[in-house]
PDB file of C-alpha atoms in Angstrom:
ATOM      1  CA  MET A  25       3.717  -2.716  21.761  1.00 42.00           C
ATOM      2  CA  ARG A  26       1.968  -1.997  18.489  1.00 42.00           C
ATOM      3  CA  CYS A  27       2.540  -5.556  17.257  1.00 42.00           C
ATOM      4  CA  GLY A  28       0.667  -6.897  20.250  1.00 38.00           C
ATOM      5  CA  SER A  29      -2.335  -4.660  19.730  1.00 44.00           C
ATOM      6  CA  VAL A  30      -2.528  -5.659  16.060  1.00 40.00           C
ATOM      7  CA  LEU A  31      -2.424  -9.321  17.057  1.00 46.00           C
ATOM      8  CA  ILE A  32      -5.343  -8.976  19.385  1.00 43.00           C
ATOM      9  CA  THR A  33      -7.226  -7.173  16.648  1.00 40.00           C
ATOM     10  CA  LEU A  34      -6.616 -10.036  14.244  1.00 39.00           C
ATOM     11  CA  LEU A  35      -6.722 -12.912  16.638  1.00 46.00           C
ATOM     12  CA  LEU A  36      -9.436 -12.256  19.128  1.00 43.00           C
ATOM     13  CA  LEU A  37      -9.610 -13.046  14.847  1.00 36.00           C
ATOM     14  CA  ALA A  38      -8.938 -15.571  18.970  1.00 36.00           C
ATOM     15  CA  GLY A  39     -11.898 -15.412  18.360  1.00 37.00           C
ATOM     16  CA  CYS A  40      -7.485 -14.077  17.634  1.00 34.00           C
ATOM     17  CA  LEU A  41       0.241 -16.198  20.403  1.00 28.00           C
ATOM     18  CA  GLU A  42       6.999 -20.037  20.194  1.00 28.00           C
ATOM     19  CA  THR A  43       7.436 -22.194  17.211  1.00 30.00           C
ATOM     20  CA  PRO A  44       9.361 -20.072  14.672  1.00 30.00           C
ATOM     21  CA  LEU A  45       8.035 -19.244  11.232  1.00 31.00           C
ATOM     22  CA  PRO A  46       9.999 -20.659   8.288  1.00 34.00           C
ATOM     23  CA  PRO A  47      12.894 -18.304   7.442  1.00 35.00           C
ATOM     24  CA  GLN A  48      11.617 -17.779   3.898  1.00 38.00           C
ATOM     25  CA  GLY A  49       8.420 -16.219   5.235  1.00 43.00           C
ATOM     26  CA  VAL A  50       4.886 -17.331   4.533  1.00 43.00           C
ATOM     27  CA  PRO A  51       4.858 -19.677   1.517  1.00 44.00           C
ATOM     28  CA  ASN A  52       2.209 -20.164  -1.132  1.00 46.00           C
ATOM     29  CA  LEU A  53       0.148 -17.163  -0.133  1.00 46.00           C
ATOM     30  CA  VAL A  54      -0.558 -16.316  -3.740  1.00 45.00           C
ATOM     31  CA  ALA A  55      -3.066 -19.126  -3.709  1.00 44.00           C
ATOM     32  CA  PRO A  56      -3.656 -21.037  -6.931  1.00 44.00           C
ATOM     33  CA  LYS A  57      -7.234 -21.443  -8.071  1.00 49.00           C
ATOM     34  CA  PRO A  58      -9.619 -22.836  -7.056  1.00 53.00           C
ATOM     35  CA  VAL A  59      -9.678 -20.720  -3.921  1.00 64.00           C
ATOM     36  CA  THR A  60     -12.272 -21.259  -1.217  1.00 69.00           C
ATOM     37  CA  VAL A  61     -14.163 -18.097  -0.295  1.00 68.00           C
ATOM     38  CA  LEU A  62     -14.697 -18.434   3.422  1.00 67.00           C
ATOM     39  CA  ASP A  63     -17.776 -16.231   3.590  1.00 62.00           C
ATOM     40  CA  GLU A  64     -19.422 -19.203   1.890  1.00 55.00           C
ATOM     41  CA  VAL A  65     -18.286 -21.548   4.693  1.00 56.00           C
ATOM     42  CA  GLN A  66     -20.513 -21.979   7.731  1.00 58.00           C
ATOM     43  CA  ILE A  67     -19.550 -20.403  11.034  1.00 63.00           C
ATOM     44  CA  GLY A  68     -18.445 -23.090  13.465  1.00 59.00           C
ATOM     45  CA  ARG A  69     -18.449 -22.481  17.179  1.00 58.00           C
ATOM     46  CA  ALA A  70     -18.774 -24.829  20.134  1.00 63.00           C
ATOM     47  CA  ASP A  71     -21.491 -23.691  22.523  1.00 69.00           C
ATOM     48  CA  GLY A  72     -20.009 -23.488  26.020  1.00 82.00           C
ATOM     49  CA  GLU A  73     -16.424 -23.224  24.773  1.00 87.00           C
ATOM     50  CA  SER A  74     -13.991 -21.309  26.992  1.00 91.00           C
ATOM     51  CA  LEU A  75     -10.357 -20.878  25.935  1.00 91.00           C
ATOM     52  CA  VAL A  76      -7.440 -18.949  27.448  1.00 94.00           C
ATOM     53  CA  TRP A  77      -4.081 -18.107  25.837  1.00 94.00           C
ATOM     54  CA  ASN A  78      -0.913 -16.858  27.508  1.00 94.00           C
ATOM     55  CA  VAL A  79       0.601 -14.131  25.343  1.00 93.00           C
ATOM     56  CA  THR A  80       4.346 -13.567  25.031  1.00 92.00           C
ATOM     57  CA  TRP A  81       6.551 -11.017  23.284  1.00 87.00           C
ATOM     58  CA  ARG A  82      10.257 -11.846  22.784  1.00 84.00           C
ATOM     59  CA  GLY A  83       9.699 -14.818  25.077  1.00 85.00           C
ATOM     60  CA  MET A  84       8.422 -12.647  27.924  1.00 89.00           C
ATOM     61  CA  PRO A  85       4.867 -12.992  29.274  1.00 91.00           C
ATOM     62  CA  VAL A  86       2.947  -9.826  28.470  1.00 90.00           C
ATOM     63  CA  GLY A  87      -0.735 -10.703  28.720  1.00 93.00           C
ATOM     64  CA  ARG A  88      -3.626 -13.088  28.664  1.00 93.00           C
ATOM     65  CA  ALA A  89      -6.442 -13.572  26.139  1.00 93.00           C
ATOM     66  CA  GLN A  90      -9.742 -15.352  26.739  1.00 93.00           C
ATOM     67  CA  LEU A  91     -12.626 -16.452  24.520  1.00 90.00           C
ATOM     68  CA  ASP A  92     -16.038 -17.586  25.793  1.00 91.00           C
ATOM     69  CA  VAL A  93     -19.005 -18.846  23.776  1.00 88.00           C
ATOM     70  CA  ASP A  94     -22.594 -19.408  24.872  1.00 87.00           C
ATOM     71  CA  ARG A  95     -26.012 -19.571  23.271  1.00 83.00           C
ATOM     72  CA  ARG A  96     -28.785 -17.236  24.375  1.00 80.00           C
ATOM     73  CA  GLU A  97     -32.296 -16.452  23.169  1.00 79.00           C
ATOM     74  CA  SER A  98     -30.758 -13.758  20.976  1.00 74.00           C
ATOM     75  CA  GLY A  99     -28.397 -16.280  19.360  1.00 78.00           C
ATOM     76  CA  LEU A 100     -24.824 -17.432  19.679  1.00 82.00           C
ATOM     77  CA  ARG A 101     -22.831 -14.955  21.785  1.00 87.00           C
ATOM     78  CA  VAL A 102     -19.041 -14.766  21.623  1.00 88.00           C
ATOM     79  CA  GLU A 103     -17.003 -12.690  24.065  1.00 90.00           C
ATOM     80  CA  SER A 104     -13.252 -12.173  24.020  1.00 90.00           C
ATOM     81  CA  GLU A 105     -10.868 -10.139  26.110  1.00 92.00           C
ATOM     82  CA  PHE A 106      -7.156  -9.398  26.195  1.00 91.00           C
ATOM     83  CA  HIS A 107      -5.309  -7.587  28.960  1.00 91.00           C
ATOM     84  CA  THR A 108      -1.649  -6.988  29.678  1.00 90.00           C
ATOM     85  CA  LEU A 109       0.001  -8.441  32.772  1.00 90.00           C
ATOM     86  CA  GLY A 110       3.027  -7.778  34.963  1.00 88.00           C
ATOM     87  CA  MET A 111       5.651  -5.367  33.699  1.00 85.00           C
ATOM     88  CA  ALA A 112       3.860  -4.952  30.374  1.00 84.00           C
ATOM     89  CA  ALA A 113       0.792  -3.666  32.218  1.00 86.00           C
ATOM     90  CA  GLN A 114       2.944  -1.139  34.055  1.00 87.00           C
ATOM     91  CA  VAL A 115       4.694   0.068  30.910  1.00 86.00           C
ATOM     92  CA  ARG A 116       1.630   0.095  28.654  1.00 85.00           C
ATOM     93  CA  PRO A 117      -1.642  -1.079  30.170  1.00 89.00           C
ATOM     94  CA  MET A 118      -3.959  -2.466  27.510  1.00 88.00           C
ATOM     95  CA  ARG A 119      -7.390  -4.048  27.505  1.00 90.00           C
ATOM     96  CA  HIS A 120      -9.333  -5.205  24.446  1.00 89.00           C
ATOM     97  CA  HIS A 121     -12.896  -6.408  24.953  1.00 91.00           C
ATOM     98  CA  LEU A 122     -15.265  -7.575  22.220  1.00 89.00           C
ATOM     99  CA  VAL A 123     -18.751  -9.108  22.219  1.00 89.00           C
ATOM    100  CA  SER A 124     -20.419 -10.322  19.036  1.00 86.00           C
ATOM    101  CA  PHE A 125     -23.371 -12.343  17.762  1.00 85.00           C
ATOM    102  CA  PRO A 126     -21.851 -14.017  14.650  1.00 79.00           C
ATOM    103  CA  GLU A 127     -25.103 -15.574  13.425  1.00 76.00           C
ATOM    104  CA  ARG A 128     -26.739 -12.139  13.215  1.00 77.00           C
ATOM    105  CA  GLU A 129     -23.917 -10.070  11.742  1.00 72.00           C
ATOM    106  CA  GLY A 130     -23.998  -9.207   8.055  1.00 70.00           C
ATOM    107  CA  VAL A 131     -20.201  -9.087   7.641  1.00 71.00           C
ATOM    108  CA  ASP A 132     -17.370 -11.149   9.099  1.00 77.00           C
ATOM    109  CA  GLY A 133     -15.919  -9.705  12.263  1.00 80.00           C
ATOM    110  CA  LEU A 134     -13.084 -11.231  14.256  1.00 81.00           C
ATOM    111  CA  HIS A 135     -15.128 -13.939  15.943  1.00 84.00           C
ATOM    112  CA  SER A 136     -17.029 -15.189  12.910  1.00 83.00           C
ATOM    113  CA  ALA A 137     -13.789 -15.176  10.869  1.00 85.00           C
ATOM    114  CA  LEU A 138     -12.078 -17.507  13.322  1.00 86.00           C
ATOM    115  CA  GLY A 139     -15.149 -19.744  13.328  1.00 86.00           C
ATOM    116  CA  ARG A 140     -15.077 -20.028   9.528  1.00 87.00           C
ATOM    117  CA  ILE A 141     -11.340 -20.792   9.530  1.00 91.00           C
ATOM    118  CA  ARG A 142     -11.834 -23.596  12.051  1.00 90.00           C
ATOM    119  CA  VAL A 143     -14.541 -25.194   9.896  1.00 89.00           C
ATOM    120  CA  TRP A 144     -12.517 -24.791   6.680  1.00 92.00           C
ATOM    121  CA  ALA A 145      -9.242 -26.194   8.076  1.00 94.00           C
ATOM    122  CA  GLN A 146      -9.071 -29.788   6.857  1.00 94.00           C
ATOM    123  CA  ARG A 147      -6.060 -31.743   5.611  1.00 94.00           C
ATOM    124  CA  ASP A 148      -7.341 -31.499   2.039  1.00 94.00           C
ATOM    125  CA  ALA A 149      -8.629 -27.910   2.259  1.00 94.00           C
ATOM    126  CA  LYS A 150      -7.927 -25.636  -0.708  1.00 93.00           C
ATOM    127  CA  PRO A 151      -6.179 -22.272  -0.229  1.00 94.00           C
ATOM    128  CA  ALA A 152      -8.717 -19.682   0.862  1.00 92.00           C
ATOM    129  CA  ARG A 153      -9.453 -16.016   1.257  1.00 91.00           C
ATOM    130  CA  LEU A 154     -11.564 -14.062   3.691  1.00 89.00           C
ATOM    131  CA  ARG A 155     -12.547 -10.440   4.221  1.00 89.00           C
ATOM    132  CA  VAL A 156     -12.616  -9.321   7.854  1.00 87.00           C
ATOM    133  CA  HIS A 157     -14.025  -6.060   9.219  1.00 85.00           C
ATOM    134  CA  HIS A 158     -12.985  -4.521  12.511  1.00 79.00           C
ATOM    135  CA  LYS A 159     -13.221  -0.973  13.858  1.00 78.00           C
ATOM    136  CA  GLY A 160     -13.947   0.503  10.455  1.00 81.00           C
ATOM    137  CA  ARG A 161     -11.096  -1.260   8.661  1.00 84.00           C
ATOM    138  CA  ALA A 162     -11.311  -4.082   6.144  1.00 89.00           C
ATOM    139  CA  TYR A 163      -8.646  -6.799   6.092  1.00 88.00           C
ATOM    140  CA  GLN A 164      -8.082  -9.106   3.143  1.00 90.00           C
ATOM    141  CA  VAL A 165      -6.851 -12.396   4.581  1.00 91.00           C
ATOM    142  CA  ARG A 166      -5.290 -15.107   2.407  1.00 93.00           C
ATOM    143  CA  LEU A 167      -4.783 -18.585   3.837  1.00 94.00           C
ATOM    144  CA  ALA A 168      -2.394 -21.243   2.545  1.00 95.00           C
ATOM    145  CA  GLN A 169      -3.403 -24.898   2.493  1.00 95.00           C
ATOM    146  CA  PRO A 170      -3.190 -26.399   6.024  1.00 96.00           C
ATOM    147  CA  VAL A 171      -0.034 -28.413   6.738  1.00 96.00           C
ATOM    148  CA  VAL A 172       0.301 -31.203   9.290  1.00 97.00           C
ATOM    149  CA  ASP A 173       2.743 -30.131  12.015  1.00 97.00           C
ATOM    150  CA  ARG A 174       3.629 -31.035  15.611  1.00 95.00           C
ATOM    151  CA  ILE A 175       3.989 -28.692  18.564  1.00 91.00           C
ATOM    152  CA  ALA A 176       4.853 -29.921  22.049  1.00 86.00           C
ATOM    153  CA  GLY A 177       4.290 -33.495  20.873  1.00 89.00           C
ATOM    154  CA  THR A 178       0.768 -32.778  19.617  1.00 92.00           C
ATOM    155  CA  GLU A 179      -0.246 -33.223  15.980  1.00 95.00           C
ATOM    156  CA  THR A 180      -1.772 -30.062  14.571  1.00 97.00           C
ATOM    157  CA  LEU A 181      -2.811 -28.380  11.346  1.00 97.00           C
ATOM    158  CA  ARG A 182      -0.697 -25.301  10.719  1.00 97.00           C
ATOM    159  CA  VAL A 183      -2.410 -22.534   8.760  1.00 96.00           C
ATOM    160  CA  GLN A 184      -0.287 -19.667   7.477  1.00 95.00           C
ATOM    161  CA  CYS A 185      -2.061 -16.438   6.623  1.00 93.00           C
ATOM    162  CA  LEU A 186      -1.345 -13.030   5.213  1.00 92.00           C
ATOM    163  CA  ALA A 187      -3.616 -10.182   6.293  1.00 90.00           C
ATOM    164  CA  GLU A 188      -3.520  -6.931   4.331  1.00 90.00           C
ATOM    165  CA  SER A 189      -5.129  -3.577   4.956  1.00 86.00           C
ATOM    166  CA  GLY A 190      -3.986  -0.654   2.862  1.00 85.00           C
ATOM    167  CA  THR A 191      -0.175  -0.692   2.820  1.00 83.00           C
ATOM    168  CA  SER A 192       0.082  -2.792   5.994  1.00 82.00           C
ATOM    169  CA  GLU A 193       0.810  -6.518   5.975  1.00 87.00           C
ATOM    170  CA  TYR A 194       0.669  -8.980   8.859  1.00 87.00           C
ATOM    171  CA  GLU A 195       1.853 -12.598   8.829  1.00 91.00           C
ATOM    172  CA  LEU A 196      -0.245 -14.854  11.019  1.00 91.00           C
ATOM    173  CA  THR A 197       0.281 -18.559  11.744  1.00 95.00           C
ATOM    174  CA  ILE A 198      -2.371 -20.603  13.543  1.00 95.00           C
ATOM    175  CA  TRP A 199      -1.829 -24.123  14.883  1.00 97.00           C
ATOM    176  CA  LEU A 200      -5.179 -25.909  15.215  1.00 96.00           C
ATOM    177  CA  SER A 201      -5.732 -29.231  16.968  1.00 94.00           C
ATOM    178  CA  ASP A 202      -5.992 -32.007  14.385  1.00 95.00           C
ATOM    179  CA  ASP A 203      -9.367 -33.255  15.607  1.00 92.00           C
ATOM    180  CA  VAL A 204     -13.017 -32.328  15.148  1.00 88.00           C
ATOM    181  CA  LEU A 205     -12.735 -29.347  17.524  1.00 88.00           C
ATOM    182  CA  ARG A 206      -9.930 -27.543  15.641  1.00 91.00           C
ATOM    183  CA  VAL A 207      -8.943 -25.694  18.823  1.00 91.00           C
ATOM    184  CA  PRO A 208      -6.421 -22.847  18.244  1.00 93.00           C
ATOM    185  CA  LEU A 209      -3.515 -24.231  20.286  1.00 95.00           C
ATOM    186  CA  GLN A 210      -1.026 -21.578  19.305  1.00 95.00           C
ATOM    187  CA  VAL A 211      -0.989 -18.415  17.247  1.00 94.00           C
ATOM    188  CA  LYS A 212       1.946 -16.313  16.117  1.00 93.00           C
ATOM    189  CA  MET A 213       1.738 -12.923  14.448  1.00 89.00           C
ATOM    190  CA  ARG A 214       4.607 -11.040  12.844  1.00 87.00           C
ATOM    191  CA  ASN A 215       4.732  -7.468  11.591  1.00 81.00           C
ATOM    192  CA  GLU A 216       7.761  -5.345  10.695  1.00 79.00           C
ATOM    193  CA  GLY A 217      10.166  -7.874  12.199  1.00 78.00           C
ATOM    194  CA  LYS A 218       8.338  -8.084  15.528  1.00 82.00           C
ATOM    195  CA  SER A 219       6.338 -11.077  16.685  1.00 87.00           C
ATOM    196  CA  VAL A 220       3.811 -11.917  19.375  1.00 90.00           C
ATOM    197  CA  THR A 221       2.874 -15.466  20.359  1.00 93.00           C
ATOM    198  CA  ALA A 222      -0.197 -16.826  22.153  1.00 93.00           C
ATOM    199  CA  ILE A 223      -0.160 -20.361  23.578  1.00 94.00           C
ATOM    200  CA  LEU A 224      -3.279 -22.113  24.835  1.00 94.00           C
ATOM    201  CA  ASP A 225      -3.359 -22.577  28.608  1.00 94.00           C
ATOM    202  CA  PRO A 226      -4.104 -26.296  29.151  1.00 89.00           C
ATOM    203  CA  THR A 227      -4.983 -25.726  32.806  1.00 88.00           C
ATOM    204  CA  HIS A 228      -7.969 -23.521  32.029  1.00 81.00           C
ATOM    205  CA  GLY A 229     -11.394 -25.133  32.281  1.00 63.00           C
TER     206      GLY A 229
END
């Protein structure tokens, strides 16, 4: 499930996944100027935050992702983990674990990137770009202007992204709560015709 492993790499951007993407693909990703450079936007992260997403592939549950944030003497600590469940774990067991200290890192990793996106995402936000580093690879991420959308009766800001690394391209859509917390309620990633979706578990916490 290569698509799933890429998603966790970009999402647990969860820092990071079933509302369909528009059939024409990701619009307006060639962002007109001015473009916000997100490495100039502060890293937002709620101390004590704990989020869990149920991950599906073709509508089938395949795993679970979790993100936990706490502040220590050494600074803000962010920990995320993804693991496969059920039949997916039997066919291809997978576990992705990442710990970071975003305030101390010199480049944007997955966790700090998601924090910047959550701060940037406002109704009047300009299109943006961000460079993300993970496991020796650099991803250029372009974000379209947030659009007001509803999922499961909840008003959200939908952010459509295109992440590129070398010849590879990944379409990523993030639905953030339309409030001060900007919680990632749902994320969908698509690559080579395959998609993986993560939906926030409202029963957690």
